Amino acid sequence: MEAVAELDGFNIDNFHIMECELNSFDSVHKFCDELMEYKLAKPIDRLICNAGVYQPSLPYAKWSVDGHEQTMQINFLSHFLMISRLIEDMTKAPDPRVVMVGSVTGNDNTVGGGGVYPIADLKNLDGFKAGFQNPIAMADGYGFIGAKAYKDSKLCLMMTSNFLHSKYHRNTGISFSSIYPGCIAETPLFREKRAWFRKYFPVFMKYITGGYVGVEEAGQRLFQVAHDPRCAKSGVYWSWNGGPREGRGAAALEKGGQISGGGGAGGGWDSIYENDQSDKVNNLELSVDLFKTATEITGAEWPQAKTFTSPCPTLKVIGAVSKNMIAREELKRMAERPGFNEDGTPIKLTKRKKAALIADEVIVRGVLGNTVGRVGRVAGRLLLGKIPETAK
Protein backbone atom coordinates (compact mmCIF):
# COMPACT_ATOMS: atom_id res chain seq x y z
CA MET A 1 0.00 0.00 0.00
CA GLU A 2 2.82 2.42 0.78
CA ALA A 3 4.37 1.67 -2.62
CA VAL A 4 1.03 2.30 -4.34
CA ALA A 5 0.61 5.56 -2.44
CA GLU A 6 4.06 6.70 -3.54
CA LEU A 7 3.46 5.78 -7.19
CA ASP A 8 0.07 7.53 -7.28
CA GLY A 9 1.28 10.57 -5.36
CA PHE A 10 -0.95 10.13 -2.30
CA ASN A 11 -0.05 12.05 0.81
CA ILE A 12 0.81 9.36 3.37
CA ASP A 13 -0.38 11.72 6.13
CA ASN A 14 -3.94 11.51 4.84
CA PHE A 15 -4.50 7.81 5.49
CA HIS A 16 -3.40 5.02 7.77
CA ILE A 17 -2.62 1.51 6.56
CA MET A 18 -3.78 -1.44 8.68
CA GLU A 19 -3.35 -5.11 7.87
CA CYS A 20 -6.35 -7.43 7.60
CA GLU A 21 -6.18 -10.95 6.19
CA LEU A 22 -9.75 -11.85 5.22
CA ASN A 23 -8.72 -15.48 4.95
CA SER A 24 -8.71 -15.61 8.77
CA PHE A 25 -11.44 -14.67 11.24
CA ASP A 26 -8.78 -14.05 13.91
CA SER A 27 -7.16 -11.50 11.63
CA VAL A 28 -10.52 -9.77 11.16
CA HIS A 29 -11.00 -9.58 14.94
CA LYS A 30 -7.45 -8.23 15.37
CA PHE A 31 -8.02 -5.62 12.67
CA CYS A 32 -11.26 -4.45 14.33
CA ASP A 33 -9.56 -4.26 17.74
CA GLU A 34 -6.69 -2.19 16.33
CA LEU A 35 -9.08 0.03 14.41
CA MET A 36 -11.14 0.76 17.54
CA GLU A 37 -7.95 1.62 19.42
CA TYR A 38 -6.56 3.79 16.60
CA LYS A 39 -9.67 5.87 15.98
CA LEU A 40 -10.06 6.86 19.66
CA ALA A 41 -13.35 8.71 20.18
CA LYS A 42 -14.03 9.39 16.51
CA PRO A 43 -16.73 7.02 15.22
CA ILE A 44 -16.44 5.12 11.95
CA ASP A 45 -18.68 6.68 9.32
CA ARG A 46 -17.93 4.60 6.21
CA LEU A 47 -17.32 0.88 5.72
CA ILE A 48 -16.77 -0.38 2.17
CA CYS A 49 -16.73 -4.13 1.59
CA ASN A 50 -14.80 -4.47 -1.66
CA ALA A 51 -12.58 -7.56 -1.47
CA GLY A 52 -12.98 -9.87 -4.44
CA VAL A 53 -11.23 -13.21 -5.03
CA TYR A 54 -12.10 -14.82 -8.36
CA GLN A 55 -10.60 -18.21 -9.26
CA PRO A 56 -12.66 -19.58 -12.17
CA SER A 57 -10.04 -22.05 -13.37
CA LEU A 58 -9.53 -23.64 -9.95
CA PRO A 59 -10.43 -27.38 -10.25
CA TYR A 60 -10.70 -27.88 -6.50
CA ALA A 61 -11.54 -25.82 -3.43
CA LYS A 62 -8.90 -24.03 -1.41
CA TRP A 63 -9.45 -23.67 2.32
CA SER A 64 -9.08 -20.73 4.63
CA VAL A 65 -7.29 -20.76 7.98
CA ASP A 66 -10.68 -21.48 9.54
CA GLY A 67 -11.43 -24.44 7.26
CA HIS A 68 -13.91 -22.69 4.94
CA GLU A 69 -13.80 -22.38 1.17
CA GLN A 70 -11.64 -19.29 0.77
CA THR A 71 -13.55 -17.44 -1.97
CA MET A 72 -16.70 -17.35 0.16
CA GLN A 73 -14.80 -16.48 3.33
CA ILE A 74 -12.76 -13.66 1.77
CA ASN A 75 -15.57 -12.16 -0.31
CA PHE A 76 -18.46 -12.56 2.13
CA LEU A 77 -18.02 -14.24 5.52
CA SER A 78 -15.16 -12.05 6.76
CA HIS A 79 -17.01 -8.91 5.63
CA PHE A 80 -20.07 -10.21 7.46
CA LEU A 81 -18.03 -10.64 10.63
CA MET A 82 -16.39 -7.23 10.28
CA ILE A 83 -19.74 -5.45 9.94
CA SER A 84 -21.00 -7.15 13.11
CA ARG A 85 -17.95 -5.87 14.99
CA LEU A 86 -18.21 -2.25 13.78
CA ILE A 87 -21.94 -1.63 13.47
CA GLU A 88 -22.50 -0.34 17.01
CA ASP A 89 -19.70 2.21 16.76
CA MET A 90 -21.01 3.42 13.40
CA THR A 91 -24.34 4.42 14.96
CA LYS A 92 -22.49 7.29 16.67
CA ALA A 93 -21.38 8.84 13.37
CA PRO A 94 -23.33 11.36 11.28
CA ASP A 95 -24.60 9.83 8.03
CA PRO A 96 -22.96 6.39 8.51
CA ARG A 97 -22.87 4.11 5.46
CA VAL A 98 -22.01 0.47 4.76
CA VAL A 99 -21.41 -0.14 1.05
CA MET A 100 -21.09 -3.66 -0.35
CA VAL A 101 -19.64 -4.10 -3.83
CA GLY A 102 -21.87 -6.59 -5.58
CA SER A 103 -21.75 -7.86 -9.13
CA VAL A 104 -23.96 -8.25 -12.14
CA THR A 105 -23.03 -11.94 -11.99
CA GLY A 106 -24.93 -12.27 -8.70
CA ASN A 107 -28.19 -11.08 -10.30
CA ASP A 108 -29.75 -13.63 -12.62
CA ASN A 109 -32.15 -11.02 -14.05
CA THR A 110 -29.32 -9.81 -16.31
CA VAL A 111 -27.49 -11.31 -19.28
CA GLY A 112 -24.23 -11.40 -17.32
CA GLY A 113 -25.84 -13.06 -14.33
CA GLY A 114 -28.54 -15.23 -15.88
CA GLY A 115 -27.13 -16.14 -19.28
CA VAL A 116 -23.65 -17.41 -18.46
CA TYR A 117 -23.08 -20.71 -16.62
CA PRO A 118 -22.63 -21.21 -13.71
CA ILE A 119 -25.50 -19.19 -12.24
CA ALA A 120 -25.43 -17.72 -8.73
CA ASP A 121 -27.84 -19.83 -6.68
CA LEU A 122 -27.73 -20.66 -2.97
CA LYS A 123 -30.63 -23.12 -3.30
CA ASN A 124 -31.60 -24.02 0.31
CA LEU A 125 -28.21 -23.14 1.84
CA ASP A 126 -27.62 -26.78 2.77
CA GLY A 127 -23.85 -26.21 2.79
CA PHE A 128 -24.09 -23.31 5.21
CA LYS A 129 -26.65 -25.11 7.37
CA ALA A 130 -24.24 -28.05 7.69
CA GLY A 131 -21.48 -25.76 9.01
CA PHE A 132 -19.61 -25.01 5.76
CA GLN A 133 -16.48 -26.75 6.97
CA ASN A 134 -14.01 -28.73 4.84
CA PRO A 135 -14.97 -30.75 2.75
CA ILE A 136 -18.21 -28.72 2.25
CA ALA A 137 -17.08 -26.18 -0.34
CA MET A 138 -20.28 -24.55 -1.61
CA ALA A 139 -23.10 -22.69 0.11
CA ASP A 140 -25.67 -24.99 -1.49
CA GLY A 141 -23.76 -28.12 -0.44
CA TYR A 142 -23.06 -29.39 -3.97
CA GLY A 143 -19.92 -29.72 -6.09
CA PHE A 144 -17.29 -26.97 -6.25
CA ILE A 145 -16.98 -24.61 -9.22
CA GLY A 146 -14.62 -21.67 -8.77
CA ALA A 147 -16.67 -19.21 -10.83
CA LYS A 148 -19.86 -20.13 -8.99
CA ALA A 149 -18.18 -19.65 -5.60
CA TYR A 150 -17.44 -16.05 -6.64
CA LYS A 151 -20.95 -15.42 -7.95
CA ASP A 152 -22.55 -16.97 -4.86
CA SER A 153 -20.42 -14.77 -2.61
CA LYS A 154 -21.63 -11.64 -4.42
CA LEU A 155 -25.21 -12.86 -4.15
CA CYS A 156 -24.67 -13.29 -0.40
CA LEU A 157 -23.32 -9.74 -0.08
CA MET A 158 -26.30 -8.18 -1.84
CA MET A 159 -28.81 -10.27 0.12
CA THR A 160 -27.10 -9.31 3.38
CA SER A 161 -27.16 -5.62 2.46
CA ASN A 162 -30.92 -5.78 1.98
CA PHE A 163 -31.41 -7.76 5.19
CA LEU A 164 -29.32 -5.40 7.32
CA HIS A 165 -31.27 -2.48 5.88
CA SER A 166 -34.54 -4.09 7.02
CA LYS A 167 -33.21 -5.08 10.43
CA TYR A 168 -31.01 -2.17 11.48
CA HIS A 169 -31.44 0.95 9.33
CA ARG A 170 -34.45 2.41 11.12
CA ASN A 171 -33.02 2.24 14.62
CA THR A 172 -29.32 2.82 13.85
CA GLY A 173 -29.44 5.40 11.07
CA ILE A 174 -26.86 3.39 9.09
CA SER A 175 -27.40 3.32 5.35
CA PHE A 176 -26.86 -0.16 3.87
CA SER A 177 -26.45 -0.33 0.10
CA SER A 178 -24.82 -2.42 -2.61
CA ILE A 179 -23.42 -1.35 -5.95
CA TYR A 180 -22.40 -2.62 -9.36
CA PRO A 181 -19.84 -0.13 -10.74
CA GLY A 182 -19.61 -1.87 -14.14
CA CYS A 183 -17.32 -4.55 -15.53
CA ILE A 184 -13.72 -3.64 -14.69
CA ALA A 185 -12.36 -5.91 -17.39
CA GLU A 186 -8.70 -4.89 -17.18
CA THR A 187 -7.74 -5.68 -13.60
CA PRO A 188 -5.87 -8.52 -11.88
CA LEU A 189 -9.29 -9.97 -10.99
CA PHE A 190 -9.07 -11.95 -14.23
CA ARG A 191 -5.42 -12.93 -13.85
CA GLU A 192 -6.29 -16.63 -13.72
CA LYS A 193 -8.19 -16.56 -17.02
CA ARG A 194 -6.46 -17.65 -20.23
CA ALA A 195 -4.36 -15.13 -22.16
CA TRP A 196 -6.81 -14.92 -25.08
CA PHE A 197 -9.65 -14.15 -22.65
CA ARG A 198 -7.72 -11.36 -20.95
CA LYS A 199 -6.97 -9.87 -24.40
CA TYR A 200 -10.41 -9.99 -25.98
CA PHE A 201 -12.76 -9.78 -22.99
CA PRO A 202 -12.22 -5.99 -22.54
CA VAL A 203 -12.87 -5.50 -26.27
CA PHE A 204 -16.09 -7.50 -26.03
CA MET A 205 -17.27 -5.55 -22.99
CA LYS A 206 -16.42 -2.20 -24.63
CA TYR A 207 -17.89 -2.59 -28.08
CA ILE A 208 -20.51 -5.33 -27.79
CA THR A 209 -22.18 -5.26 -24.37
CA GLY A 210 -21.27 -1.74 -23.28
CA GLY A 211 -20.57 -2.92 -19.75
CA TYR A 212 -16.89 -1.99 -19.66
CA VAL A 213 -15.61 0.55 -17.15
CA GLY A 214 -12.05 1.54 -16.32
CA VAL A 215 -10.43 1.21 -12.91
CA GLU A 216 -10.36 4.95 -12.22
CA GLU A 217 -14.00 5.49 -13.16
CA ALA A 218 -15.10 2.49 -11.11
CA GLY A 219 -13.26 4.01 -8.15
CA GLN A 220 -15.06 7.31 -8.71
CA ARG A 221 -18.40 5.50 -8.65
CA LEU A 222 -17.54 3.80 -5.39
CA PHE A 223 -16.52 7.19 -3.97
CA GLN A 224 -19.83 8.64 -5.11
CA VAL A 225 -21.92 6.08 -3.23
CA ALA A 226 -19.81 6.69 -0.13
CA HIS A 227 -20.17 10.50 -0.22
CA ASP A 228 -22.93 11.73 -2.55
CA PRO A 229 -25.88 12.99 -0.42
CA ARG A 230 -28.25 11.24 -2.84
CA CYS A 231 -26.67 7.93 -1.91
CA ALA A 232 -27.51 8.25 1.77
CA LYS A 233 -30.69 6.34 0.92
CA SER A 234 -30.62 2.85 2.43
CA GLY A 235 -31.69 -0.44 0.89
CA VAL A 236 -30.62 0.48 -2.64
CA TYR A 237 -28.64 -1.37 -5.34
CA TRP A 238 -26.80 1.42 -7.17
CA SER A 239 -25.78 1.25 -10.82
CA TRP A 240 -24.85 3.69 -13.58
CA ASN A 241 -25.93 4.43 -17.14
CA GLY A 242 -29.44 3.10 -16.91
CA GLY A 243 -31.74 2.70 -19.87
CA PRO A 244 -31.31 1.07 -23.29
CA ARG A 245 -27.83 0.51 -24.62
CA GLU A 246 -27.03 2.72 -27.60
CA GLY A 247 -24.09 3.66 -29.78
CA ARG A 248 -22.67 0.28 -30.81
CA GLY A 249 -20.40 -0.19 -33.81
CA ALA A 250 -18.90 2.93 -35.39
CA ALA A 251 -20.37 5.23 -32.74
CA ALA A 252 -18.73 3.17 -30.02
CA LEU A 253 -15.39 3.28 -31.79
CA GLU A 254 -15.58 7.06 -32.06
CA LYS A 255 -16.24 7.33 -28.31
CA GLY A 256 -13.56 4.85 -27.33
CA GLY A 257 -16.08 2.21 -26.31
CA GLN A 258 -18.45 4.42 -24.34
CA ILE A 259 -21.88 2.88 -24.84
CA SER A 260 -24.66 4.21 -22.65
CA GLY A 261 -26.45 1.66 -20.50
CA GLY A 262 -25.36 -1.65 -19.08
CA GLY A 263 -23.21 -0.08 -16.38
CA GLY A 264 -20.57 0.89 -18.93
CA ALA A 265 -18.19 3.82 -18.97
CA GLY A 266 -19.32 7.41 -19.33
CA GLY A 267 -22.45 9.12 -18.13
CA GLY A 268 -20.80 10.96 -15.29
CA TRP A 269 -21.95 11.64 -11.76
CA ASP A 270 -25.62 12.05 -12.69
CA SER A 271 -25.97 8.74 -14.51
CA ILE A 272 -26.41 6.88 -11.21
CA TYR A 273 -29.76 5.16 -10.65
CA GLU A 274 -31.49 2.66 -8.38
CA ASN A 275 -31.22 -0.68 -10.14
CA ASP A 276 -33.55 -3.67 -9.84
CA GLN A 277 -32.36 -6.86 -8.19
CA SER A 278 -33.28 -10.43 -8.98
CA ASP A 279 -35.84 -12.51 -7.11
CA LYS A 280 -32.98 -14.47 -5.54
CA VAL A 281 -31.46 -11.33 -4.06
CA ASN A 282 -34.87 -10.26 -2.77
CA ASN A 283 -35.75 -13.66 -1.28
CA LEU A 284 -36.61 -12.61 2.28
CA GLU A 285 -36.98 -16.11 3.74
CA LEU A 286 -33.61 -17.24 2.37
CA SER A 287 -32.03 -13.96 3.53
CA VAL A 288 -33.10 -14.76 7.09
CA ASP A 289 -31.53 -18.22 6.81
CA LEU A 290 -28.38 -16.69 5.32
CA PHE A 291 -28.07 -14.26 8.23
CA LYS A 292 -28.58 -17.02 10.83
CA THR A 293 -26.19 -19.53 9.26
CA ALA A 294 -23.48 -16.95 8.51
CA THR A 295 -23.73 -15.79 12.12
CA GLU A 296 -23.18 -19.35 13.33
CA ILE A 297 -20.27 -19.97 10.92
CA THR A 298 -18.43 -16.75 11.78
CA GLY A 299 -19.38 -16.54 15.46
CA ALA A 300 -20.60 -12.98 14.84
CA GLU A 301 -22.39 -11.17 17.66
CA TRP A 302 -24.98 -8.70 16.45
CA PRO A 303 -26.61 -5.95 18.51
CA GLN A 304 -30.25 -6.38 19.35
CA ALA A 305 -32.56 -4.58 16.95
CA LYS A 306 -34.42 -2.26 19.30
CA THR A 307 -38.04 -1.35 18.72
CA PHE A 308 -39.34 2.17 19.08
CA THR A 309 -41.52 2.83 22.13
CA SER A 310 -43.44 5.92 23.04
CA PRO A 311 -41.68 8.24 25.53
CA CYS A 312 -45.11 9.08 27.00
CA PRO A 313 -44.84 8.79 30.86
CA THR A 314 -48.55 7.92 31.13
CA LEU A 315 -47.96 4.83 28.97
CA LYS A 316 -45.13 3.71 31.25
CA VAL A 317 -47.29 4.08 34.40
CA ILE A 318 -50.30 2.36 32.90
CA GLY A 319 -48.10 -0.41 31.51
CA ALA A 320 -46.54 -1.08 34.90
CA VAL A 321 -49.94 -1.16 36.65
CA SER A 322 -51.68 -3.29 34.03
CA LYS A 323 -48.92 -5.84 33.44
CA ASN A 324 -50.22 -8.40 35.95
CA MET A 325 -53.83 -7.79 34.95
CA ILE A 326 -52.94 -8.43 31.29
CA ALA A 327 -51.16 -11.67 32.24
CA ARG A 328 -54.25 -12.91 34.15
CA GLU A 329 -56.56 -12.02 31.29
CA GLU A 330 -54.32 -13.92 28.90
CA LEU A 331 -54.54 -16.99 31.15
CA LYS A 332 -58.33 -16.82 30.99
CA ARG A 333 -58.20 -16.50 27.22
CA MET A 334 -56.01 -19.58 27.00
CA ALA A 335 -58.45 -21.50 29.20
CA GLU A 336 -61.32 -20.76 26.86
CA ARG A 337 -59.35 -21.29 23.61
CA PRO A 338 -56.16 -23.19 24.46
CA GLY A 339 -53.28 -22.94 22.05
CA PHE A 340 -50.91 -25.64 20.93
CA ASN A 341 -47.28 -26.62 21.51
CA GLU A 342 -44.80 -26.89 18.66
CA ASP A 343 -45.47 -30.63 18.40
CA GLY A 344 -49.19 -29.99 17.92
CA THR A 345 -50.40 -30.98 21.38
CA PRO A 346 -52.70 -28.58 23.24
CA ILE A 347 -51.21 -26.34 25.88
CA LYS A 348 -52.38 -27.49 29.31
CA LEU A 349 -52.70 -25.13 32.24
CA THR A 350 -50.34 -25.94 35.08
CA LYS A 351 -51.48 -26.03 38.71
CA ARG A 352 -49.72 -22.72 39.22
CA LYS A 353 -51.65 -21.09 36.37
CA LYS A 354 -54.93 -22.59 37.62
CA ALA A 355 -54.23 -21.13 41.08
CA ALA A 356 -53.61 -17.77 39.48
CA LEU A 357 -56.99 -17.97 37.74
CA ILE A 358 -58.75 -18.75 41.03
CA ALA A 359 -56.92 -15.91 42.76
CA ASP A 360 -57.97 -13.66 39.92
CA GLU A 361 -61.63 -14.54 40.44
CA VAL A 362 -61.37 -13.73 44.12
CA ILE A 363 -59.26 -10.58 43.83
CA VAL A 364 -60.60 -8.97 40.68
CA ARG A 365 -64.28 -9.78 41.03
CA GLY A 366 -64.42 -9.73 44.81
CA VAL A 367 -61.98 -7.40 46.49
CA LEU A 368 -61.29 -5.10 43.54
CA GLY A 369 -64.92 -5.08 42.52
CA ASN A 370 -66.07 -3.95 45.96
CA THR A 371 -63.19 -1.47 46.22
CA VAL A 372 -63.90 0.09 42.83
CA GLY A 373 -67.59 0.25 43.73
CA ARG A 374 -66.96 2.05 46.99
CA VAL A 375 -64.48 4.45 45.37
CA GLY A 376 -67.01 5.18 42.63
CA ARG A 377 -69.79 5.94 45.10
CA VAL A 378 -67.58 8.26 47.15
CA ALA A 379 -66.34 10.07 44.02
CA GLY A 380 -69.91 10.45 42.81
CA ARG A 381 -71.03 12.07 46.03
CA LEU A 382 -68.06 14.46 46.00
CA LEU A 383 -68.55 15.50 42.40
CA LEU A 384 -72.35 15.42 42.05
CA GLY A 385 -73.53 15.87 45.59
CA LYS A 386 -76.25 13.88 47.30
CA ILE A 387 -78.65 12.20 44.89
CA PRO A 388 -82.19 13.68 45.26
CA GLU A 389 -84.88 11.35 46.56
CA THR A 390 -86.91 11.89 43.37
CA ALA A 391 -84.04 10.52 41.30
CA LYS A 392 -83.73 7.29 43.24
Short mmCIF file of C-alpha atoms in Angstrom, two decimals, residues 332 360-370:
data_model
loop_
_atom_site.label_atom_id
_atom_site.label_comp_id
_atom_site.label_asym_id
_atom_site.label_seq_id
_atom_site.Cartn_x
_atom_site.Cartn_y
_atom_site.Cartn_z
CA LYS A 332 -58.33 -16.82 30.99
CA ASP A 360 -57.97 -13.66 39.92
CA GLU A 361 -61.63 -14.54 40.44
CA VAL A 362 -61.37 -13.73 44.12
CA ILE A 363 -59.26 -10.58 43.83
CA VAL A 364 -60.60 -8.97 40.68
CA ARG A 365 -64.28 -9.78 41.03
CA GLY A 366 -64.42 -9.73 44.81
CA VAL A 367 -61.98 -7.40 46.49
CA LEU A 368 -61.29 -5.10 43.54
CA GLY A 369 -64.92 -5.08 42.52
CA ASN A 370 -66.07 -3.95 45.96
#
